[in-house]
XYZ file of C-alpha atoms in Angstrom:
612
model
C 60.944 -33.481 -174.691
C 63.108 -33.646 -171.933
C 61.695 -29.789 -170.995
C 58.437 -30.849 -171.674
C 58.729 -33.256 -168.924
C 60.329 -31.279 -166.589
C 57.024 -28.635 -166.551
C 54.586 -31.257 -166.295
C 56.727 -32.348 -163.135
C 57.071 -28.702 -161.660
C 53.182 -28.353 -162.619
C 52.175 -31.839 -160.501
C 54.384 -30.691 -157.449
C 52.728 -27.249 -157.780
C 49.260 -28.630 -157.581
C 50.023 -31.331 -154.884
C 51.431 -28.375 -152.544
C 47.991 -26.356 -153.418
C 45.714 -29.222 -152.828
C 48.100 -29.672 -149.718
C 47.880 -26.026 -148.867
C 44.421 -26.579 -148.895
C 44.217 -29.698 -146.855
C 46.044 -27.150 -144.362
C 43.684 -24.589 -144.786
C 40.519 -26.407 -144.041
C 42.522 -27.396 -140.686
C 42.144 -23.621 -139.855
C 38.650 -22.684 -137.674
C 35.814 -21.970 -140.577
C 32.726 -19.892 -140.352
C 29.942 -21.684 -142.161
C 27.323 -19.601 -144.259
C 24.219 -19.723 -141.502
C 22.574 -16.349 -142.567
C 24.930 -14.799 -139.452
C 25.234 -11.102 -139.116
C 29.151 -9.832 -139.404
C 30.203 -6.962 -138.001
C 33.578 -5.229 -136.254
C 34.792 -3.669 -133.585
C 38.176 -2.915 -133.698
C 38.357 -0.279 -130.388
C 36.848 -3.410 -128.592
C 37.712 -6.325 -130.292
C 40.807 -5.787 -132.642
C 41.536 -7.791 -135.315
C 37.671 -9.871 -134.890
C 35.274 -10.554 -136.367
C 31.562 -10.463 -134.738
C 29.101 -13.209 -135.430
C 25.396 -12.720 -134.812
C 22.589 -15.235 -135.106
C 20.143 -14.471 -137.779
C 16.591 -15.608 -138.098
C 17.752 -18.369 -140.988
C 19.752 -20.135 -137.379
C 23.078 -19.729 -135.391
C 26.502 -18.951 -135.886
C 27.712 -22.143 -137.178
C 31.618 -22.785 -136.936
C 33.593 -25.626 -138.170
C 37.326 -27.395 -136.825
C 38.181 -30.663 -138.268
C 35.841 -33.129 -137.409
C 33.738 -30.475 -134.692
C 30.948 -28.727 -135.233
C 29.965 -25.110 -132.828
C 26.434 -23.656 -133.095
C 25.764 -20.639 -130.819
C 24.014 -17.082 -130.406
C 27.018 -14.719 -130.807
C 30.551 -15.620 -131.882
C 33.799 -13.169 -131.704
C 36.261 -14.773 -134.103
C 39.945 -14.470 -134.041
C 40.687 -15.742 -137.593
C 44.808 -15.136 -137.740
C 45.033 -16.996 -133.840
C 42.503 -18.936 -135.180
C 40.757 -18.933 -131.636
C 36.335 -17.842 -131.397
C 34.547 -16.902 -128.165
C 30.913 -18.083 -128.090
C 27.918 -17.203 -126.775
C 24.311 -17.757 -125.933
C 23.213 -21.986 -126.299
C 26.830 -22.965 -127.512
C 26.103 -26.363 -128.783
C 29.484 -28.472 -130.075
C 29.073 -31.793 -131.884
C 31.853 -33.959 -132.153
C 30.278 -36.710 -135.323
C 27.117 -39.081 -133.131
C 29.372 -39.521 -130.623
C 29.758 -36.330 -128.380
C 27.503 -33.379 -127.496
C 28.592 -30.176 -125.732
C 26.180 -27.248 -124.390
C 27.113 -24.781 -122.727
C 26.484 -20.750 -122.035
C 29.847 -19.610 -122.886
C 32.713 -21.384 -124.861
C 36.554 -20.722 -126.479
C 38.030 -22.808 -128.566
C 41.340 -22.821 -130.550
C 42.446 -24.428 -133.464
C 45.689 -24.041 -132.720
C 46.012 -26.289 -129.286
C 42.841 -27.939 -130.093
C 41.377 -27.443 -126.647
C 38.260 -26.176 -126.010
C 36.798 -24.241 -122.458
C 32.963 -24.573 -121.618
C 31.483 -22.798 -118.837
C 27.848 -21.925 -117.503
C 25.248 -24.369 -117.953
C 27.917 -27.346 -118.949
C 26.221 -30.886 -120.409
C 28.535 -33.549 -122.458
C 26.229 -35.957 -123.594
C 27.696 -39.919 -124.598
C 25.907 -42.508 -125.768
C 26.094 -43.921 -122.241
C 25.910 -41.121 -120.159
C 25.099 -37.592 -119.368
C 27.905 -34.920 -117.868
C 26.531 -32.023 -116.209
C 29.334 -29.143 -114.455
C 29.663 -25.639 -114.054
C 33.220 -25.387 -116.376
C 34.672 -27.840 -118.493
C 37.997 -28.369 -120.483
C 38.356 -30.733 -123.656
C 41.199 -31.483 -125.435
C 40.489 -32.825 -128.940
C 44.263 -33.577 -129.163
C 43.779 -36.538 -126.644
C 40.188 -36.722 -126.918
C 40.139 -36.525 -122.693
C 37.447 -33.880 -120.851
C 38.019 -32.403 -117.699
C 36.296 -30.802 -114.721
C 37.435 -29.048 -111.281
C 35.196 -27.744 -109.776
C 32.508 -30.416 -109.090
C 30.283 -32.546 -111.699
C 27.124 -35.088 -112.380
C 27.618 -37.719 -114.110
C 24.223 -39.368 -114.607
C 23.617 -43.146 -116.482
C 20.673 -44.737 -116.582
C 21.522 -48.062 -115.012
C 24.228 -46.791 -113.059
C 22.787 -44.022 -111.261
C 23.708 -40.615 -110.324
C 27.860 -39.964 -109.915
C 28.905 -36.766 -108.349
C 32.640 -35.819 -107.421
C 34.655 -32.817 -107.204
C 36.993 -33.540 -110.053
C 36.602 -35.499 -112.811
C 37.788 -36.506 -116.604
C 36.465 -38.513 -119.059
C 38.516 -40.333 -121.299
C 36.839 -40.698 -124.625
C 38.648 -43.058 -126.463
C 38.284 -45.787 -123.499
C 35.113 -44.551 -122.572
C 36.366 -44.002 -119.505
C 35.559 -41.924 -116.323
C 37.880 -40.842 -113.695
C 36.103 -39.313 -110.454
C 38.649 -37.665 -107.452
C 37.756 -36.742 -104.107
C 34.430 -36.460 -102.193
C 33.228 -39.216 -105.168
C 29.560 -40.229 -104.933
C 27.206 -42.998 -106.876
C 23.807 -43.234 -105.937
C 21.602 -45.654 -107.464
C 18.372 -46.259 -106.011
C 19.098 -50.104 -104.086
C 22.591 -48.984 -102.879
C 25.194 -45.568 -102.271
C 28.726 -45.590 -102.970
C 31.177 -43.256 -101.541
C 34.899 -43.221 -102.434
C 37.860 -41.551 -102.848
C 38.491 -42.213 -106.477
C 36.270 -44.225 -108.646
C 37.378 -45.124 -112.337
C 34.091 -45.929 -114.279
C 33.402 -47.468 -117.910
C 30.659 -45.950 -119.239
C 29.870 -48.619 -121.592
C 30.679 -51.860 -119.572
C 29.162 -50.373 -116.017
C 32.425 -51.207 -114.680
C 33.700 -49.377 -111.205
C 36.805 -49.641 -109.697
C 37.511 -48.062 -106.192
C 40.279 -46.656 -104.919
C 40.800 -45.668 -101.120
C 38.416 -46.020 -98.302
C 35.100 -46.578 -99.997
C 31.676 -47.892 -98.878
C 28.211 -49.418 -101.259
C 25.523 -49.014 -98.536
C 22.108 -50.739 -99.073
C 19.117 -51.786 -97.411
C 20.410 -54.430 -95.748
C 24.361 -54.281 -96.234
C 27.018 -52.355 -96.360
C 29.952 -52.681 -98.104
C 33.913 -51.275 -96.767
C 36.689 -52.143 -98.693
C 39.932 -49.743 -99.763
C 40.412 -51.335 -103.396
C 37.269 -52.939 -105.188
C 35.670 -53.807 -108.257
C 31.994 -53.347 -109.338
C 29.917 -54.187 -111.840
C 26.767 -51.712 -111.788
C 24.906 -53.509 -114.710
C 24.426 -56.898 -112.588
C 25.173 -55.715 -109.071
C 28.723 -58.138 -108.075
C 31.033 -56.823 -106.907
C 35.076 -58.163 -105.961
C 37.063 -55.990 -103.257
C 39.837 -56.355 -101.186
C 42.388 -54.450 -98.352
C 40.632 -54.642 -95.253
C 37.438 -55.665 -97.254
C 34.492 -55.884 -94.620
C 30.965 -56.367 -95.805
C 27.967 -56.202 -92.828
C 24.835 -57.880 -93.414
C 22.699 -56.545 -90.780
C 23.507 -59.019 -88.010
C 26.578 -60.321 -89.779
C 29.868 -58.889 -90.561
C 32.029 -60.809 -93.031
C 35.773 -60.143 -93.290
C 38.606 -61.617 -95.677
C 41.912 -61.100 -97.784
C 38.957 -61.106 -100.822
C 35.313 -60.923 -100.442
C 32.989 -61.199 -104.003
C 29.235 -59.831 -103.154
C 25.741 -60.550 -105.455
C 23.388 -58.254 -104.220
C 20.452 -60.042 -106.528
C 20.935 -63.288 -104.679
C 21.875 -61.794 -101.460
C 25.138 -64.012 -101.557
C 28.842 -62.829 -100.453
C 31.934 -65.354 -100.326
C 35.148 -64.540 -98.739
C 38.736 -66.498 -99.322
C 41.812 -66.484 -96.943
C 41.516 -65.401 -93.169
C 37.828 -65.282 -92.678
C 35.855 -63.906 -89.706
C 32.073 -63.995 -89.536
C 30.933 -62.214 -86.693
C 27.510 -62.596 -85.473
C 26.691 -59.544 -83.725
C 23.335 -60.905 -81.955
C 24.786 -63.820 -80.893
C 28.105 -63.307 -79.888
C 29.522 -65.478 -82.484
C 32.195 -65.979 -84.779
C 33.233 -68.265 -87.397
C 36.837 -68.449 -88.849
C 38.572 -70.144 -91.452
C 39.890 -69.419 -95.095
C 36.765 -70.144 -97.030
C 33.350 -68.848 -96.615
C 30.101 -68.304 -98.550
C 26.686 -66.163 -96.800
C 23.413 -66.892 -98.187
C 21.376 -63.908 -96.488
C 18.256 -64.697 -97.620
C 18.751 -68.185 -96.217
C 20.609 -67.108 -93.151
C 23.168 -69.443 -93.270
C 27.115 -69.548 -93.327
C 29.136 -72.405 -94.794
C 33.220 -72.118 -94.099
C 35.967 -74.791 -94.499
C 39.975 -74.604 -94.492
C 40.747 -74.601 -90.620
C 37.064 -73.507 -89.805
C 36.754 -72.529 -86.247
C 33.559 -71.447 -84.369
C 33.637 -69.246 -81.362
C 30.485 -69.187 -79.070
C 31.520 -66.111 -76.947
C 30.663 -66.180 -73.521
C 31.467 -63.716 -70.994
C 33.311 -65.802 -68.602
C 34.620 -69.382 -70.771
C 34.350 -69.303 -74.886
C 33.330 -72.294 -76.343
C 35.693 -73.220 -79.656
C 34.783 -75.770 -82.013
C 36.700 -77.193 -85.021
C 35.201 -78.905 -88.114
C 36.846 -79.799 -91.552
C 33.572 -77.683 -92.605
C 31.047 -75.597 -90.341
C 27.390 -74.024 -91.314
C 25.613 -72.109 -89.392
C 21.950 -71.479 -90.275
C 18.645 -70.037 -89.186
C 17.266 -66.595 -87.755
C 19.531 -64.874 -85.229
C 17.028 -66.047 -82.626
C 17.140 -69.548 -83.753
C 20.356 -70.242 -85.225
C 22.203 -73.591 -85.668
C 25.846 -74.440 -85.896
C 26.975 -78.115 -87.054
C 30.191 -79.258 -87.763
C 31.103 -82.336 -90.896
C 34.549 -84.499 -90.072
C 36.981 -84.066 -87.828
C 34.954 -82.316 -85.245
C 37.346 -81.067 -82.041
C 35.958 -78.858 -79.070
C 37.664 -76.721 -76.330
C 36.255 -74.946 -73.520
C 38.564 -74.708 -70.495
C 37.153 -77.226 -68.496
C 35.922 -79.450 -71.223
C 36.654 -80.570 -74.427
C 35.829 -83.316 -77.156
C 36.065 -84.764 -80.119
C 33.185 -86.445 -83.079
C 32.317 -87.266 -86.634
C 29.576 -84.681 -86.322
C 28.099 -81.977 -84.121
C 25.128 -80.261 -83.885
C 24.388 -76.963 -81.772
C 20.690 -74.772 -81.224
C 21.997 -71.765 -79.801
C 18.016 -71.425 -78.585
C 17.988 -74.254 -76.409
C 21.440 -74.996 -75.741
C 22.024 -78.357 -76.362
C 25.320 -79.274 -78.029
C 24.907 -83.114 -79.564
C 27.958 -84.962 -80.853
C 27.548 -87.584 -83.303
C 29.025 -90.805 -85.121
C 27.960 -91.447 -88.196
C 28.750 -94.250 -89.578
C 25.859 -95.410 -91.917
C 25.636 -98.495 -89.886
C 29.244 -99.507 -90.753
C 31.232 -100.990 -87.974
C 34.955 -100.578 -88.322
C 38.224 -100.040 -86.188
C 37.882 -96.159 -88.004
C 34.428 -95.624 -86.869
C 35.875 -96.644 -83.435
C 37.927 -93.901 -83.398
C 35.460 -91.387 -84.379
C 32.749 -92.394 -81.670
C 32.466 -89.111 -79.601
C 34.195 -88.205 -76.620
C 34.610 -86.073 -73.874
C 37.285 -85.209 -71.421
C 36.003 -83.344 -67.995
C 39.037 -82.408 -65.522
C 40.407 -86.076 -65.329
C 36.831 -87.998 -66.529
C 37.176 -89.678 -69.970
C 33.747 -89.988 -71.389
C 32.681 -91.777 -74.513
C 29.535 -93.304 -76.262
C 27.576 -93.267 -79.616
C 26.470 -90.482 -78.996
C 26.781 -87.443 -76.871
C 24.266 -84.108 -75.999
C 25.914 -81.638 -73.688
C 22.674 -79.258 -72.333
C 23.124 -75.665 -71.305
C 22.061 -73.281 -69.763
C 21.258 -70.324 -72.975
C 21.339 -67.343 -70.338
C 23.637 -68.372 -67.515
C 25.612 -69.965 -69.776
C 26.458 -72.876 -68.033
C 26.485 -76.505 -68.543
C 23.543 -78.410 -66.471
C 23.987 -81.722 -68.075
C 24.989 -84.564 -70.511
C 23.781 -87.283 -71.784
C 25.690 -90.439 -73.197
C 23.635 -92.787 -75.356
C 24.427 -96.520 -76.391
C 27.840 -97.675 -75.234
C 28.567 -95.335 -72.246
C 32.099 -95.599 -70.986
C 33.938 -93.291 -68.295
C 37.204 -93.503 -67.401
C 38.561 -91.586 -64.446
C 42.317 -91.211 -63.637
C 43.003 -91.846 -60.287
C 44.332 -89.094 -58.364
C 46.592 -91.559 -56.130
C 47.052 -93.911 -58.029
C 49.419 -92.969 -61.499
C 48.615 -96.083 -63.265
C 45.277 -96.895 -61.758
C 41.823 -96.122 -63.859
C 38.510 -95.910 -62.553
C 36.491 -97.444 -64.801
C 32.127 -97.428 -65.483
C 30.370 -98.870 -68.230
C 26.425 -98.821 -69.045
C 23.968 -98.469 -71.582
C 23.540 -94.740 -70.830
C 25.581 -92.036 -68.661
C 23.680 -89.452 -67.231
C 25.490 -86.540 -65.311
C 25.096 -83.288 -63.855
C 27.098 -80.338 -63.089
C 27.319 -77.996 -59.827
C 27.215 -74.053 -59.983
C 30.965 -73.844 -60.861
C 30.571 -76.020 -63.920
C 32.210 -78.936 -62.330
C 30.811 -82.956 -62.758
C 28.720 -83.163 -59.694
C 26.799 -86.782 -60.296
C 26.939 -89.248 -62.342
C 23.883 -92.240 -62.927
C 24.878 -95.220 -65.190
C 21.422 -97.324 -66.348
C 21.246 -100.872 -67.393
C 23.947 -103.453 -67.482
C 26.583 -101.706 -65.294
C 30.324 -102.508 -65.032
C 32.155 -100.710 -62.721
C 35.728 -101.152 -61.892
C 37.454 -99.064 -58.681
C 40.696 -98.897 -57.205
C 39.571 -98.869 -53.568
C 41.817 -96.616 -50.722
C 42.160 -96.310 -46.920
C 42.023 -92.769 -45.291
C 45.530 -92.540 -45.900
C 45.333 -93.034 -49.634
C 46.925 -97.221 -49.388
C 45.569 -99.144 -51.583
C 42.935 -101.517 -49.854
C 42.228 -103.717 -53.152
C 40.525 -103.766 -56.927
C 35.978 -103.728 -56.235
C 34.875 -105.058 -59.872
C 31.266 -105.599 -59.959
C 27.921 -105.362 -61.770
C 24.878 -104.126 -61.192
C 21.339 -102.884 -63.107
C 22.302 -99.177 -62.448
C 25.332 -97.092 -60.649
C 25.132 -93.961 -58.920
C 28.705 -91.814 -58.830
C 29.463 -88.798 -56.875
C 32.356 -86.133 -57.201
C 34.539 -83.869 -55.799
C 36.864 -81.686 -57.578
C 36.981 -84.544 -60.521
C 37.812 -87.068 -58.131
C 35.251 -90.112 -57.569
C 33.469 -89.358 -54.316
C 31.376 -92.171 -53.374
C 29.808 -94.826 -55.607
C 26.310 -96.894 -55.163
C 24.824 -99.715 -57.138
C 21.487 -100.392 -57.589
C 19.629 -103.234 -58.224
C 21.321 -107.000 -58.138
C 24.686 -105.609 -56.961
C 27.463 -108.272 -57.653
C 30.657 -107.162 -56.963
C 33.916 -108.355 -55.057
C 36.984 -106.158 -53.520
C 40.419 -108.093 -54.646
C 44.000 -107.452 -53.269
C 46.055 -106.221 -56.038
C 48.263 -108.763 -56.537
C 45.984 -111.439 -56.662
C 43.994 -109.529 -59.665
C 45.580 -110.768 -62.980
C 45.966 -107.107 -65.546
C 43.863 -108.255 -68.047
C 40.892 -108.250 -64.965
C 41.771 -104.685 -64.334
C 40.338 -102.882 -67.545
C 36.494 -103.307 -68.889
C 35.900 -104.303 -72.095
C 36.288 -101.603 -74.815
C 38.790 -99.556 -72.304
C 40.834 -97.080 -74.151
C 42.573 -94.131 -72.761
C 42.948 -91.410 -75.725
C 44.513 -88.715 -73.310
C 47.322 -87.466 -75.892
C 43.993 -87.128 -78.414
C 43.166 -84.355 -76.173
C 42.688 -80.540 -76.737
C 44.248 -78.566 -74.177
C 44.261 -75.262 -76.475
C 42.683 -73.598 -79.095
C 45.400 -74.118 -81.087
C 45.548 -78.241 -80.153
C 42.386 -78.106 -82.419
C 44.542 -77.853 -85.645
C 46.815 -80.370 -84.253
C 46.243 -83.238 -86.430
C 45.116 -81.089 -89.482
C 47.554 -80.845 -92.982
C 49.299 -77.634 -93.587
C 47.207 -75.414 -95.198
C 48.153 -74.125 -98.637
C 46.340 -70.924 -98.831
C 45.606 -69.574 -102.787
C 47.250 -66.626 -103.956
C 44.966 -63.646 -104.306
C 46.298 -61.901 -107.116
C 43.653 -59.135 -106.211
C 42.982 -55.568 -107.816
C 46.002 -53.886 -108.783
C 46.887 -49.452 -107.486
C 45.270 -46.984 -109.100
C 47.247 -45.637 -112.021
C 47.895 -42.056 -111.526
C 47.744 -41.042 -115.267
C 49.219 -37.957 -116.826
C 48.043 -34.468 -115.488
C 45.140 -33.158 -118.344
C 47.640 -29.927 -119.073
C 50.529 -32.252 -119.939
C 53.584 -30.625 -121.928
C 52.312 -31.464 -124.823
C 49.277 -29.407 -124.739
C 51.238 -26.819 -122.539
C 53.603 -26.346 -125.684
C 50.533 -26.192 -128.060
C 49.166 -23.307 -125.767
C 52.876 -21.943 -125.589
C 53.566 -21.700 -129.129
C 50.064 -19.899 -130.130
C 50.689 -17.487 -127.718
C 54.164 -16.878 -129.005
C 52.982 -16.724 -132.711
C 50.211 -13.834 -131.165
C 53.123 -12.176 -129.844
C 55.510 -12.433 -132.844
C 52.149 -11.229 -134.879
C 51.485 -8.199 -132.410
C 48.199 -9.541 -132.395
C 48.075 -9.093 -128.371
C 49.625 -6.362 -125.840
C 52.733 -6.652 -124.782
C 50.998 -7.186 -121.442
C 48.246 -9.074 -122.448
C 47.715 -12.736 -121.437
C 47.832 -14.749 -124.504
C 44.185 -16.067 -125.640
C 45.621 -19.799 -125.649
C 46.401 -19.751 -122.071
C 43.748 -17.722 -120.239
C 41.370 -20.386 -119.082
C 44.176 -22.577 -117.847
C 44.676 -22.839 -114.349
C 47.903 -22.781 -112.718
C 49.517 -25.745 -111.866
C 49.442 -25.270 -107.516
C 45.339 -25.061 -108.109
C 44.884 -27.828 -109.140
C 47.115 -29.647 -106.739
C 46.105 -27.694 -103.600
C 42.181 -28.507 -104.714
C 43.448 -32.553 -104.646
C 45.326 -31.920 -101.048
C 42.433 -30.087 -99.702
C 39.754 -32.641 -100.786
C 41.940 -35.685 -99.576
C 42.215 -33.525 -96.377
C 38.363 -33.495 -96.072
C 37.344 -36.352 -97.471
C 34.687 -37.835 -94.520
C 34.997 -41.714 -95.073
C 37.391 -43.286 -92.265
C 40.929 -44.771 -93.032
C 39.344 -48.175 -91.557
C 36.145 -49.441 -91.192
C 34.137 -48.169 -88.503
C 32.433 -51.792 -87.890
C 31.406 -53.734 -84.249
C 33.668 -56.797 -84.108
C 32.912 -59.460 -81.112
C 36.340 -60.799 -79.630
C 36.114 -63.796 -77.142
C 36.908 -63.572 -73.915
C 39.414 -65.987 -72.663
């Protein structure tokens, strides 16, 4: 029994090392009946065997899982390595599609050479090169020597080197990379691409080019099925008359939208403008700018730029009629002139600069402090509200206006503790040809208080007075002469005799240390800002080469069992290893195309800088 036993055991490990044997066999390259002529030729071809395509259909060969249809095949069968020809055609299940003019394949490293005619076909895309490498091992294809990648929503991709990784779906274009789809171009230096999602991410200087923008960035994200896209590292995006730069910028080209986060410049090109700040969003279409966190605008002029400071700033309209208003907080510098408001509003067209209170009719000790004002050399002006009028080509201030509430307050210049002082329902005042506070008119219910000097600058006394109107000249910010007009009623007092509660107006308050005497006084009063952390697109991962060792050892070892065989000269190069390319190639093509490539280390874009 025990015997028994012991051959049924011997007879189950016999069979399980045939069916085995088998399993191994069928791993081998096979030549499926097709009708195929056979023939040999041993003086040229030793130890093959010649395929021929009969009228029934092709040489058909089979390698686990791959099928190879051609013309003519020269088969190898103890290296287990076949040469085709003529219309190769290899079919990896539905999912891949070879063609080619000329192919090799072994079953012993598993990698296959195309040349002549080359087209992988995807579901999701179309490859089209001149000589192509594929390595079943790792399922990853490979091209040097330029290649077309073509998908329908995508567009047309073109690079000098490329490899697809099957698994991931998964392209990886190097050097002299090119996408053109018919609303934009995109050039780059390495672009990885996801067939299936649509996905491209950008490595080194890159551009997307369209109508009517154009895209620099040197790492960036893109999504070619909806057309957004996210970049970063000296990210720059210029919509025709607008250039838009940031730590992050994310684009929609279907909505003609672009937003930008942490140090933001918009430059306006045709305007000489520029807004700052470390949040912006650009609606195109409606040619407007919004930007908050520190938001700065900069009119640039060629002699005196013009600064102003909002908590947020938009700026809107057609270059030739644009707009820029400020919300909260509003501070202004220009050397010889600066303010603060609630509100301002600015038409770059006609010049006119208005600052504004608003208060929805709420009268408070706060809305006090936000009524507009204006500091001129030593001139303190304030009001409800305030236009300043220049001049759009000289680019000089002619005039402003102060409506409801008028109040000027002039240091005087002998004085240290004296204050000129003018009240009214309006201020009117013009400025000379060096942009200095020339005249002054006060209208209806005028208060005027002076501090009146001899010739030798001793104080004569205190005029107070009223009058229906008051007409003020000056002269390098000083108070020149003064007239009233209409029902003058005024008296001169000796100092002394004038008690100090006489010697201010009404609603007199001096806000001197409110004033900006920098650009960077604008921020003065504003909170730290806590800028977000861009966590941004992460380096490119260099990957392992496509001949790594372990397909280099698979090529290695067939060659050594051809030697070991005597199935090759002793001089022959081994059948594994003749389409590989040395290592140096392929790194001296890389060098040579970084060396070459045409797009510029930085963007080659017009930025506006204000003059001081």
């Amino acid at each position: 029994m025990k015997q028994f036993k012991t051959y049924i055991l011997l007879f189950l490990l016999f069979c399980f090392s045939a069916n085995n044997g088998l399993a191994q066999e069928r791993k081998r390259i096979e030549i499926k009946d097709s009708g195929a002529f056979g023939e040999r030729d041993e003086e040229n071809f030793p130890g093959a065997s010649i395929l021929t395509r009969s009228n029934q259909g092709q040489v058909h060969i089979y390698h686990d899982g791959i099928d190879m249809f051609c013309d003519k095949a020269i088969f190898y069968g103890k290296e287990d390595f076949i040469e085709a020809y003529g219309n190769v055609n290899m079919q990896q299940g539905d999912s891949i599609n070879l063609t080619s003019k000329y192919a090799e394949y072994s079953g012993k490293t598993k990698l296959a050479y195309a040349s002549g005619n080359v087209v992988l076909t995807e579901p999701n895309s179309r490859l089209t090169t001149d000589t192509l490498y594929f390595n079943r091992e790792k399922q990853e294809a490979f091209y040097k020597s330029g290649g077309t990648v073509v998908r329908d929503t995508s567009g047309t991709i073109t690079s000098r080197i490329g490899r697809y990784y099957m698994n991931d779906k998964k392209y990886r274009f190097l050097n002299r990379v090119k996408l053109v789809n018919p609303k934009y171009v995109l050039n780059t230096r390495q672009l990885d691409f996801y067939s299936e999602s649509g996905y491209a991410y950008t490595y080194g200087p890159s551009t997307i080019v369209g109508e009517t923008s154009k895209i620099y960035s040197e790492r960036g994200f893109y999504n070619t099925k909806n057309d957004t896209g996210y970049f970063t590292k000296n990210a720059k995006i210029d919509y025709d008359n607008r250039e838009i730069t940031g730590d992050s910028l994310y684009f929609d080209r279907a909505k003609d939208f672009a937003s930008a986060t942490n140090n933001i410049v918009v430059t306006d090109t045709t305007n000489n403008s520029i807004v700052k700040g470390h949040y912006a969003e650009v609606y195109k279409a409606k040619d407007s700018v919004f930007i908050t966190r520190r938001a700065l605008a900069i009119t640039v002029q060629e002699n005196d730029s013009i600064y102003i400071h909002a908590d947020t700033l938009m700026v809107t309209g057609k270059e030739n009629k644009r707009i820029t208003r400020g919300f909260k907080n509003v501070k202004l510098f220009k050397s010889d002139l600066s303010g603060k408001a609630d509100s301002i509003h600015v038409n770059h067209q006609t010049g006119l600069t208005q600052l504004i209170t608003i208060n929805n009719g709420i009268v408070d000790a706060f809305t006090k402090t936000k009524k507009p004002i204006l500091w001129h050399i030593k001139s303190q002006m304030t009001g409800d509200t305030i236009h300043i009028q220049s001049n759009p080509k000289t680019e000089k201030v002619d005039s402003l206006i102060v409506f409801k509430n008028a109040f000027l307050i002039s240091k005087d210049s002998v004085l240290d503790y004296a204050y000129n002082q003018i009240k009214g329902q309006r201020l009117i005042g013009t400025f000379n040809e060096n942009n200095d506070l020339d005249k002054v008119d006060i209208l209806k219910n005028a208060e005027s208080i002076f501090y009146a000097t001899n010739e030798d600058g001793e104080l004569i006394g205190i005029d107070k007075g009223y009058s229906a109107n008051l007409l003020l000249t000056f002269e390098d910010g000083d108070i020149l002469t003064f007239t009233r007009i209409l029902n003058p009623d005024a008296e001169l007092t000796p100092e002394p005799d004038m008690p100090e509660k006489e010697r201010i107006l009404q609603g007199f308050e001096w806000r001197e240390t409110e004033r900006p005497l920098s650009v960077e006084d604008l921020f003065s009063e504003d909170a730290p800002v806590d800028l977000p952390k861009i966590e941004g697109l992460k380096d490119a991962v260099e990957g392992e080469e496509f001949f790594d060792e372990a397909l280099l050892k698979r090529v290695e070892d067939a060659n050594k069992f051809a030697e070991d065989k005597e199935l090759i000269k002793e001089d022959e190069v081994g059948k594994a290893s003749r389409a590989i390319p040395e290592k140096p190639l392929l790194i001296d093509i890389i060098e040579a195309d970084k060396a070459l490539d045409s797009l510029p280390k930085k963007p080659v874009l017009k930025t506006v800088k204000p003059k001081k």
